Tab-separated table of C-alpha atoms in Angstrom:
chain	number	residue	atom	x	y	z
A	1	MET	CA	0.000	0.000	0.000
A	2	MET	CA	2.820	2.430	0.890
A	3	ASN	CA	4.524	1.870	-2.470
A	4	ILE	CA	1.278	2.607	-4.331
A	5	ARG	CA	0.806	5.819	-2.368
A	6	LEU	CA	4.355	6.989	-3.071
A	7	PHE	CA	3.874	6.231	-6.760
A	8	PHE	CA	0.672	8.308	-6.786
A	9	TYR	CA	2.435	11.302	-5.192
A	10	PHE	CA	5.264	11.014	-7.702
A	11	VAL	CA	2.860	11.067	-10.652
A	12	CYS	CA	1.028	14.120	-9.287
A	13	PHE	CA	4.313	15.974	-8.732
A	14	PHE	CA	5.523	15.077	-12.229
A	15	LEU	CA	2.331	16.401	-13.811
A	16	LEU	CA	2.527	19.668	-11.889
A	17	GLU	CA	6.111	20.161	-12.993
A	18	ARG	CA	5.576	19.399	-16.643
A	19	GLY	CA	2.323	21.072	-17.564
A	20	TYR	CA	-0.832	22.971	-16.724
A	21	GLY	CA	-4.298	22.056	-15.577
A	22	GLN	CA	-3.787	18.438	-14.578
A	23	VAL	CA	-5.423	19.022	-11.187
A	24	LYS	CA	-9.215	18.840	-11.070
A	25	SER	CA	-10.887	21.967	-9.729
A	26	SER	CA	-12.990	19.788	-7.426
A	27	ASP	CA	-9.810	18.843	-5.525
A	28	VAL	CA	-9.380	22.340	-4.052
A	29	PRO	CA	-11.692	25.202	-2.962
A	30	VAL	CA	-13.144	27.176	-5.871
A	31	ILE	CA	-13.120	30.981	-6.080
A	32	ARG	CA	-15.899	32.062	-8.456
A	33	LEU	CA	-15.449	35.352	-10.319
A	34	CYS	CA	-18.558	36.721	-12.007
A	35	PRO	CA	-18.875	40.413	-12.946
A	36	GLU	CA	-22.579	39.942	-13.798
A	37	GLU	CA	-23.254	39.147	-10.143
A	38	ALA	CA	-21.162	42.015	-8.751
A	39	GLN	CA	-22.969	43.948	-6.042
A	40	THR	CA	-22.366	46.796	-3.597
A	41	LEU	CA	-20.221	45.998	-0.560
A	42	LYS	CA	-21.718	47.261	2.674
A	43	MET	CA	-18.667	47.885	4.828
A	44	SER	CA	-20.290	46.827	8.117
A	45	GLU	CA	-20.873	43.333	6.692
A	46	LEU	CA	-17.116	42.737	6.418
A	47	PHE	CA	-15.630	45.181	8.963
A	48	THR	CA	-16.488	46.224	12.512
A	49	GLY	CA	-15.000	49.722	12.554
A	50	TYR	CA	-12.110	51.896	11.446
A	51	ARG	CA	-9.110	53.817	12.737
A	52	VAL	CA	-7.191	56.651	11.105
A	53	MET	CA	-3.701	58.084	11.553
A	54	SER	CA	-1.112	60.098	9.665
A	55	LEU	CA	2.514	59.001	9.294
A	56	LYS	CA	4.433	62.098	10.331
A	57	GLY	CA	7.921	63.189	11.298
A	58	CYS	CA	9.846	62.307	8.123
A	59	SER	CA	9.752	63.172	4.440
A	60	TYR	CA	8.668	60.811	1.666
A	61	THR	CA	6.627	60.859	-1.546
A	62	SER	CA	4.675	57.589	-1.254
A	63	VAL	CA	4.034	54.560	0.963
A	64	LYS	CA	4.806	51.271	-0.789
A	65	ASN	CA	3.862	48.898	2.033
A	66	ILE	CA	3.089	48.971	5.754
A	67	LEU	CA	3.393	46.259	8.426
A	68	GLU	CA	2.010	46.279	11.953
A	69	ARG	CA	3.186	44.414	15.050
A	70	ASP	CA	3.258	45.045	18.808
A	71	GLY	CA	1.973	48.603	18.631
A	72	ARG	CA	4.429	49.722	15.962
A	73	PHE	CA	4.184	50.305	12.240
A	74	ILE	CA	7.022	49.573	9.832
A	75	ALA	CA	6.615	51.191	6.430
A	76	LEU	CA	8.479	50.994	3.146
A	77	CYS	CA	8.535	54.588	1.922
A	78	GLU	CA	9.723	56.103	-1.339
A	79	ILE	CA	11.657	59.362	-1.455
A	80	SER	CA	12.067	59.422	-5.225
A	81	PHE	CA	11.668	56.901	-8.019
A	82	GLY	CA	13.640	53.799	-7.065
A	83	ASN	CA	14.893	55.326	-3.802
A	84	ASN	CA	13.129	53.502	-0.963
A	85	TYR	CA	13.853	53.252	2.749
A	86	ILE	CA	12.340	51.570	5.810
A	87	VAL	CA	10.794	53.654	8.581
A	88	GLU	CA	9.321	52.753	11.969
A	89	PHE	CA	6.392	54.716	13.411
A	90	ASP	CA	4.729	54.362	16.811
A	91	LYS	CA	1.047	53.465	17.209
A	92	SER	CA	0.072	57.140	16.799
A	93	GLY	CA	1.967	57.476	13.506
A	94	ASN	CA	4.917	59.450	14.896
A	95	PHE	CA	8.355	58.807	13.381
A	96	LYS	CA	10.677	56.726	15.585
A	97	ARG	CA	13.624	55.638	13.451
A	98	LYS	CA	14.878	54.518	10.095
A	99	ILE	CA	15.729	50.840	9.833
A	100	GLY	CA	18.860	50.030	7.890
A	101	SER	CA	21.077	52.327	5.890
A	102	ASN	CA	22.420	52.716	2.394
A	103	ASP	CA	25.562	50.918	3.574
A	104	ASP	CA	23.623	47.723	4.325
A	105	CYS	CA	23.101	46.897	0.646
A	106	ASP	CA	24.631	47.806	-2.673
A	107	LYS	CA	24.187	51.565	-3.135
A	108	TYR	CA	23.043	51.053	-6.728
A	109	HIS	CA	20.106	48.900	-5.663
A	110	TYR	CA	17.045	49.615	-3.594
A	111	VAL	CA	14.707	47.888	-1.182
A	112	HIS	CA	11.527	46.701	-2.906
A	113	ASN	CA	9.837	44.388	-0.377
A	114	ILE	CA	9.526	44.051	3.404
A	115	PHE	CA	7.809	41.321	5.436
A	116	PHE	CA	7.819	39.713	8.857
A	117	GLU	CA	9.631	36.405	9.135
A	118	PRO	CA	8.008	33.626	11.246
A	119	ASN	CA	10.530	34.340	14.053
A	120	GLY	CA	9.371	37.959	14.296
A	121	THR	CA	12.327	39.589	12.533
A	122	LEU	CA	12.032	41.836	9.506
A	123	GLY	CA	12.901	40.346	6.128
A	124	VAL	CA	13.930	42.665	3.304
A	125	TYR	CA	14.634	42.194	-0.406
A	126	ALA	CA	16.772	44.611	-2.377
A	127	SER	CA	17.337	44.610	-6.130
A	128	SER	CA	18.314	44.628	-8.978
A	129	ASN	CA	21.178	42.261	-8.147
A	130	PRO	CA	19.073	40.483	-5.536
A	131	GLU	CA	20.005	40.646	-1.886
A	132	TYR	CA	18.252	39.458	1.258
A	133	LEU	CA	18.654	41.392	4.505
A	134	ASN	CA	17.286	40.623	7.947
A	135	TYR	CA	16.784	43.098	10.795
A	136	SER	CA	15.695	42.834	14.387
A	137	LEU	CA	12.781	45.112	15.219
A	138	ASP	CA	15.148	47.488	17.005
A	139	GLY	CA	16.917	48.084	13.679
A	140	LYS	CA	19.960	45.834	14.081
A	141	LEU	CA	21.190	44.163	10.886
A	142	ASN	CA	21.242	40.422	11.566
A	143	CYS	CA	22.425	39.225	8.167
A	144	HIS	CA	23.048	40.297	4.590
A	145	ARG	CA	23.067	37.683	1.868
A	146	ALA	CA	23.605	38.141	-1.853
A	147	ILE	CA	21.567	35.831	-4.091
A	148	LYS	CA	23.716	34.940	-7.067
A	149	ASN	CA	22.493	35.099	-10.622
A	150	THR	CA	24.233	32.458	-12.724
A	151	ILE	CA	22.279	32.762	-15.990
A	152	GLU	CA	22.782	35.934	-18.017
A	153	THR	CA	19.191	36.186	-19.246
A	154	TRP	CA	17.906	36.241	-15.685
A	155	ASP	CA	18.999	39.842	-15.308
A	156	ARG	CA	16.536	40.774	-18.020
A	157	TYR	CA	13.786	38.165	-17.809
A	158	PHE	CA	13.651	36.778	-14.269
A	159	GLY	CA	12.530	38.426	-11.064
A	160	LEU	CA	12.978	37.279	-7.479
A	161	GLU	CA	9.744	36.547	-5.585
A	162	GLY	CA	11.261	35.524	-2.275
A	163	CYS	CA	12.507	32.811	0.053
A	164	VAL	CA	10.649	29.482	0.112
A	165	GLY	CA	12.960	27.593	2.502
A	166	ASP	CA	16.466	27.474	3.905
A	167	ASP	CA	18.778	28.672	1.114
A	168	LEU	CA	15.941	28.333	-1.444
A	169	TYR	CA	14.467	31.205	-3.455
A	170	LEU	CA	11.640	31.421	-5.964
A	171	TRP	CA	12.236	33.214	-9.256
A	172	ARG	CA	9.593	33.945	-11.875
A	173	TYR	CA	9.795	34.610	-15.572
A	174	ARG	CA	8.717	38.226	-16.108
A	175	TRP	CA	7.246	37.920	-19.593
A	176	LEU	CA	7.139	35.574	-22.547
A	177	ASP	CA	9.320	36.145	-25.550
A	178	LYS	CA	9.984	34.362	-28.804
A	179	GLY	CA	12.449	31.535	-28.499
A	180	ASP	CA	11.581	30.731	-24.878
A	181	SER	CA	10.291	27.214	-25.573
A	182	GLU	CA	12.866	25.591	-23.286
A	183	SER	CA	12.322	27.883	-20.321
A	184	TYR	CA	9.990	27.645	-17.314
A	185	LEU	CA	7.680	30.072	-15.572
A	186	LEU	CA	9.097	29.333	-12.089
A	187	LYS	CA	12.512	28.257	-10.837
A	188	VAL	CA	13.594	27.407	-7.290
A	189	ILE	CA	17.298	28.141	-6.836
A	190	THR	CA	19.840	28.211	-4.036
A	191	THR	CA	21.687	31.304	-2.839
A	192	ASP	CA	24.652	30.406	-5.033
A	193	GLY	CA	22.461	30.124	-8.140
A	194	ARG	CA	21.977	26.351	-8.440
A	195	VAL	CA	18.576	25.379	-9.891
A	196	VAL	CA	16.944	22.671	-7.763
A	197	GLN	CA	13.453	22.683	-9.264
A	198	GLN	CA	11.472	24.330	-12.040
A	199	PHE	CA	7.767	24.426	-12.817
A	200	PHE	CA	5.457	25.146	-15.760
A	201	PRO	CA	7.214	24.982	-19.156
A	202	LEU	CA	6.673	27.970	-21.455
A	203	LYS	CA	6.594	25.879	-24.615
A	204	ASP	CA	3.768	26.806	-27.039
A	205	LEU	CA	2.393	29.522	-24.740
A	206	LYS	CA	1.395	32.896	-26.137
A	207	LYS	CA	2.049	36.186	-24.471
A	208	SER	CA	-0.662	36.899	-21.950
A	209	ASP	CA	-1.501	38.606	-18.697
A	210	LYS	CA	1.029	38.449	-15.849
A	211	SER	CA	0.660	36.055	-12.940
A	212	SER	CA	0.311	37.499	-9.437
A	213	PHE	CA	2.207	36.514	-6.283
A	214	TYR	CA	1.732	37.012	-2.571
A	215	ARG	CA	3.250	35.687	0.644
A	216	TYR	CA	1.128	33.716	3.097
A	217	GLY	CA	2.579	31.896	6.089
A	218	GLY	CA	5.831	30.243	5.123
A	219	ALA	CA	4.896	29.867	1.463
A	220	ILE	CA	4.729	32.029	-1.635
A	221	LYS	CA	1.390	31.817	-3.424
A	222	LEU	CA	1.085	32.154	-7.190
A	223	TYR	CA	-1.994	32.815	-9.309
A	224	ASN	CA	-1.152	31.115	-12.594
A	225	VAL	CA	-3.024	32.740	-15.485
A	226	TYR	CA	-2.509	29.724	-17.754
A	227	ASP	CA	-4.590	27.246	-15.768
A	228	SER	CA	-6.401	29.509	-13.241
A	229	TYR	CA	-5.025	27.771	-10.160
A	230	ILE	CA	-3.500	29.447	-7.131
A	231	TYR	CA	-0.436	27.413	-6.168
A	232	SER	CA	1.567	27.299	-2.969
A	233	VAL	CA	5.352	27.040	-3.296
A	234	GLU	CA	7.307	25.965	-0.235
A	235	GLU	CA	10.876	24.691	-0.399
A	236	ASP	CA	11.117	22.733	-3.672
A	237	ARG	CA	7.465	21.628	-3.660
A	238	ILE	CA	4.379	23.086	-5.307
A	239	LYS	CA	0.728	22.264	-4.736
A	240	PRO	CA	-2.619	23.797	-5.743
A	241	SER	CA	-4.505	25.759	-3.069
A	242	TYR	CA	-7.495	27.204	-4.961
A	243	TYR	CA	-9.086	27.152	-8.385
A	244	VAL	CA	-10.240	30.478	-9.853
A	245	ASP	CA	-13.404	29.876	-11.886
A	246	LYS	CA	-13.879	32.681	-14.428
A	247	GLY	CA	-16.952	31.091	-15.986
A	248	LYS	CA	-17.530	32.104	-19.592
A	249	HIS	CA	-14.932	34.894	-19.308
A	250	SER	CA	-11.834	32.698	-19.377
A	251	ALA	CA	-10.115	34.056	-22.517
A	252	LEU	CA	-6.539	35.129	-21.770
A	253	LEU	CA	-5.409	38.670	-22.405
A	254	ASP	CA	-3.205	38.884	-25.493
A	255	PHE	CA	-0.410	40.950	-24.016
A	256	GLU	CA	1.220	41.524	-27.397
A	257	LEU	CA	-2.055	43.001	-28.701
A	258	TRP	CA	-2.441	44.990	-25.482
A	259	LEU	CA	0.880	46.750	-26.159
A	260	LYS	CA	-0.482	47.853	-29.564
A	261	ASP	CA	-4.184	48.435	-28.820
A	262	LYS	CA	-5.261	48.321	-25.173
A	263	GLU	CA	-8.938	48.897	-25.865
A	264	LYS	CA	-9.203	46.073	-28.417
A	265	ALA	CA	-7.188	43.680	-26.237
A	266	ASN	CA	-9.420	44.342	-23.216
A	267	GLN	CA	-12.571	43.848	-25.253
A	268	GLU	CA	-11.361	40.504	-26.596
A	269	ALA	CA	-10.070	39.214	-23.261
A	270	GLY	CA	-12.020	37.705	-20.419
A	271	LEU	CA	-11.292	38.515	-16.777
A	272	ASN	CA	-7.681	39.667	-16.557
A	273	CYS	CA	-5.183	41.526	-14.366
A	274	ILE	CA	-6.219	39.294	-11.462
A	275	MET	CA	-4.500	40.257	-8.199
A	276	VAL	CA	-4.828	38.075	-5.104
A	277	ASN	CA	-3.959	38.158	-1.410
A	278	GLU	CA	-5.010	36.086	1.584
A	279	ASN	CA	-5.417	36.114	5.360
A	280	ARG	CA	-6.673	33.518	7.800
A	281	LYS	CA	-10.350	34.197	6.995
A	282	TYR	CA	-10.485	35.354	3.389
A	283	VAL	CA	-8.948	35.209	-0.068
A	284	MET	CA	-9.450	38.663	-1.570
A	285	GLY	CA	-8.457	40.371	-4.774
A	286	SER	CA	-9.348	42.359	-7.844
A	287	TYR	CA	-9.798	41.780	-11.571
A	288	PHE	CA	-10.362	43.817	-14.694
A	289	PHE	CA	-13.208	43.168	-17.133
A	290	LYS	CA	-13.916	45.214	-20.272
A	291	GLU	CA	-13.675	48.781	-18.942
A	292	ARG	CA	-13.572	48.615	-15.159
A	293	TYR	CA	-12.200	46.848	-12.102
A	294	TYR	CA	-14.163	44.409	-9.968
A	295	TYR	CA	-13.339	42.989	-6.556
A	296	PHE	CA	-13.994	39.752	-4.735
A	297	VAL	CA	-13.992	38.260	-1.240
A	298	HIS	CA	-13.839	34.476	-0.819
A	299	ASP	CA	-14.870	33.280	2.640
A	300	LYS	CA	-12.759	30.267	3.627
A	301	SER	CA	-15.275	29.104	6.233
A	302	ASN	CA	-18.162	28.511	3.835
A	303	GLY	CA	-16.515	28.542	0.394
A	304	LYS	CA	-18.678	31.442	-0.827
A	305	THR	CA	-17.279	34.118	-3.153
A	306	ASP	CA	-18.867	37.574	-3.376
A	307	ASN	CA	-18.095	39.913	-6.281
A	308	TYR	CA	-18.245	43.690	-5.817
A	309	VAL	CA	-18.247	46.765	-7.996
A	310	SER	CA	-19.125	49.590	-5.565
A	311	ILE	CA	-19.058	50.579	-1.876
A	312	ASP	CA	-21.628	51.631	0.710
A	313	ASP	CA	-19.543	52.834	3.645
A	314	ASP	CA	-22.016	52.734	6.500
A	315	ILE	CA	-19.128	52.679	9.026
A	316	LEU	CA	-17.606	56.091	8.312
A	317	PHE	CA	-20.645	57.665	6.676
A	318	SER	CA	-24.049	56.888	8.114
A	319	LEU	CA	-25.329	60.189	6.757
A	320	SER	CA	-27.226	60.618	3.520
A	321	PHE	CA	-24.992	62.174	0.840
A	322	PRO	CA	-23.297	61.149	-2.434
A	323	ILE	CA	-21.032	58.357	-1.206
A	324	LYS	CA	-18.569	58.716	-4.057
A	325	TYR	CA	-17.042	61.902	-2.716
A	326	PHE	CA	-15.067	60.455	0.182
A	327	PRO	CA	-13.033	58.528	-0.662
A	328	SER	CA	-13.666	58.530	-4.404
A	329	VAL	CA	-11.939	55.159	-4.868
A	330	TYR	CA	-12.006	52.713	-1.953
A	331	PHE	CA	-10.422	49.836	-3.778
A	332	ASP	CA	-7.026	51.362	-4.620
A	333	SER	CA	-5.365	49.395	-1.816
A	334	TRP	CA	-7.695	46.404	-1.804
A	335	ASN	CA	-4.778	43.929	-1.716
A	336	ASN	CA	-3.034	45.565	1.284
A	337	PHE	CA	-4.309	43.711	4.337
A	338	ASP	CA	-3.301	41.360	7.151
A	339	ASP	CA	-5.277	39.153	9.518
A	340	HIS	CA	-6.759	42.130	11.347
A	341	TYR	CA	-6.947	45.212	9.107
A	342	ILE	CA	-7.172	46.352	5.519
A	343	TYR	CA	-5.120	49.497	4.855
A	344	PHE	CA	-6.016	52.395	2.552
A	345	TYR	CA	-3.299	55.000	1.853
A	346	TYR	CA	-4.024	58.616	0.952
A	347	ARG	CA	-1.631	61.305	-0.131
A	348	PRO	CA	-2.031	64.405	2.071
A	349	ARG	CA	-3.554	66.576	-0.644
A	350	ASP	CA	-5.934	63.780	-1.696
A	351	PHE	CA	-7.157	63.319	1.862
A	352	THR	CA	-7.710	67.059	2.296
A	353	ARG	CA	-9.464	67.324	-1.061
A	354	LYS	CA	-11.823	64.464	-0.200
A	355	VAL	CA	-12.829	66.015	3.116
A	356	ASP	CA	-13.304	69.380	1.380
A	357	ARG	CA	-15.671	67.777	-1.122
A	358	LEU	CA	-17.510	65.997	1.646
A	359	LYS	CA	-18.024	69.301	3.474
A	360	GLU	CA	-19.323	70.929	0.277
A	361	HIS	CA	-22.001	68.282	-0.147
A	362	LEU	CA	-23.280	68.309	3.433
A	363	SER	CA	-25.607	70.756	5.041
A	364	PRO	CA	-24.166	72.774	7.964
A	365	SER	CA	-25.975	70.504	10.419
A	366	GLY	CA	-24.790	67.407	8.555
A	367	TRP	CA	-21.183	68.623	8.673
A	368	ASP	CA	-21.480	69.367	12.403
A	369	GLU	CA	-22.789	65.841	12.988
A	370	PHE	CA	-19.943	64.323	10.965
A	371	CYS	CA	-17.372	66.325	12.988
A	372	ARG	CA	-18.952	65.123	16.222
A	373	LYS	CA	-18.922	61.461	15.134
A	374	HIS	CA	-15.434	61.480	13.609
A	375	PRO	CA	-13.114	63.793	15.601
A	376	ASP	CA	-10.101	61.698	14.514
A	377	ILE	CA	-10.772	62.474	10.841
A	378	ILE	CA	-11.289	66.157	11.586
A	379	LYS	CA	-8.099	66.414	13.683
A	380	ILE	CA	-5.941	65.171	10.799
A	381	TYR	CA	-7.876	67.365	8.360
A	382	GLN	CA	-7.275	70.486	10.452
A	383	GLU	CA	-3.587	69.698	10.997
A	384	ASN	CA	-3.181	69.669	7.203
A	385	ASP	CA	0.337	68.199	7.288
A	386	ARG	CA	1.456	68.303	3.660
A	387	ASP	CA	4.152	65.652	4.233
A	388	ALA	CA	2.110	63.047	6.123
A	389	PHE	CA	0.294	60.227	4.362
A	390	VAL	CA	-3.046	59.281	5.905
A	391	ILE	CA	-3.820	55.638	6.636
A	392	ILE	CA	-7.436	54.551	7.147
A	393	SER	CA	-7.637	50.962	8.430
A	394	TYR	CA	-10.850	48.953	8.614
A	395	LYS	CA	-10.930	46.079	11.117
A	396	PHE	CA	-12.103	42.705	9.814
A	397	ARG	CA	-14.957	40.983	11.600
């Protein structure tokens, strides 16, 4: 019996490595995307409340990512294009310290990803010649490791997605090109550049929409556009986690056509530009169809997927007024969330402009009531700090 079971596992692994779509969708939970069924998300159905703060005390032009742990916030901020640095803020959003320095990694490369390791330290990736750095939460550099690139074309075609085990890193092929029939979409390599595993051959595949990646637990998750599965990569193993059912809208985006005629390519494609993330309760993401974005929430507890196209924010705004004015686009940061909160970032001028428009569309009594119910919003609005991004976080139920 044991030999039969081992043989079965070997066959499954071989099929995953060599091709696409060999796993039946019934073997894993199904995420159903359907723009025709998209509805309005009532915020109180998914969230219990909100909090707001501004990140102040240092200068930056944008927030690329933000992490929260033990009453502190660690943000990846951008000063100028390609010039990023790591900043710690306290629970009120006040600047505490920078983490790391330009001397910690090659001065010609920049930090592009931050994340918490399972042991509570801060993991950091810098590029373009990939490097991994690890910091304690008090800012001490624990280690600095270069990740060698042993194949010339990788500089141009491959991108590092992250660590999937001790001395093992996942690389992805950035885009398809002619003459790539012998290459693979994913490669697992060691720090010194030795390939230990590769998945999904590119042979006979056309150019199409890009796959999306996210980190969950100790694995890196991949949404594979070619077979609509979300895979989990850990160490040198890969397994399907979810199947994304796009119904009748399964046609792939012709990326080559998109470069020439975006409108025609989007009209001919099905659901594309699918972005995914996950926490302990939900798998959430966004997708593009025809001329607009849609959003989805898949509940792990009951297997139900809801599709959304608009917002009714009955948490921040229980008053009667045109909901679109504040904020005008809720879903900009729809993929930025953890187990507890989803984070929406606003540039200072955008936040001020949105509150101004809200005030214009409320009666004097309505504005007074809003100020009474949301003194935290009004405090940041009145401070009008032109250098401080505003973070509104909604707490998951």
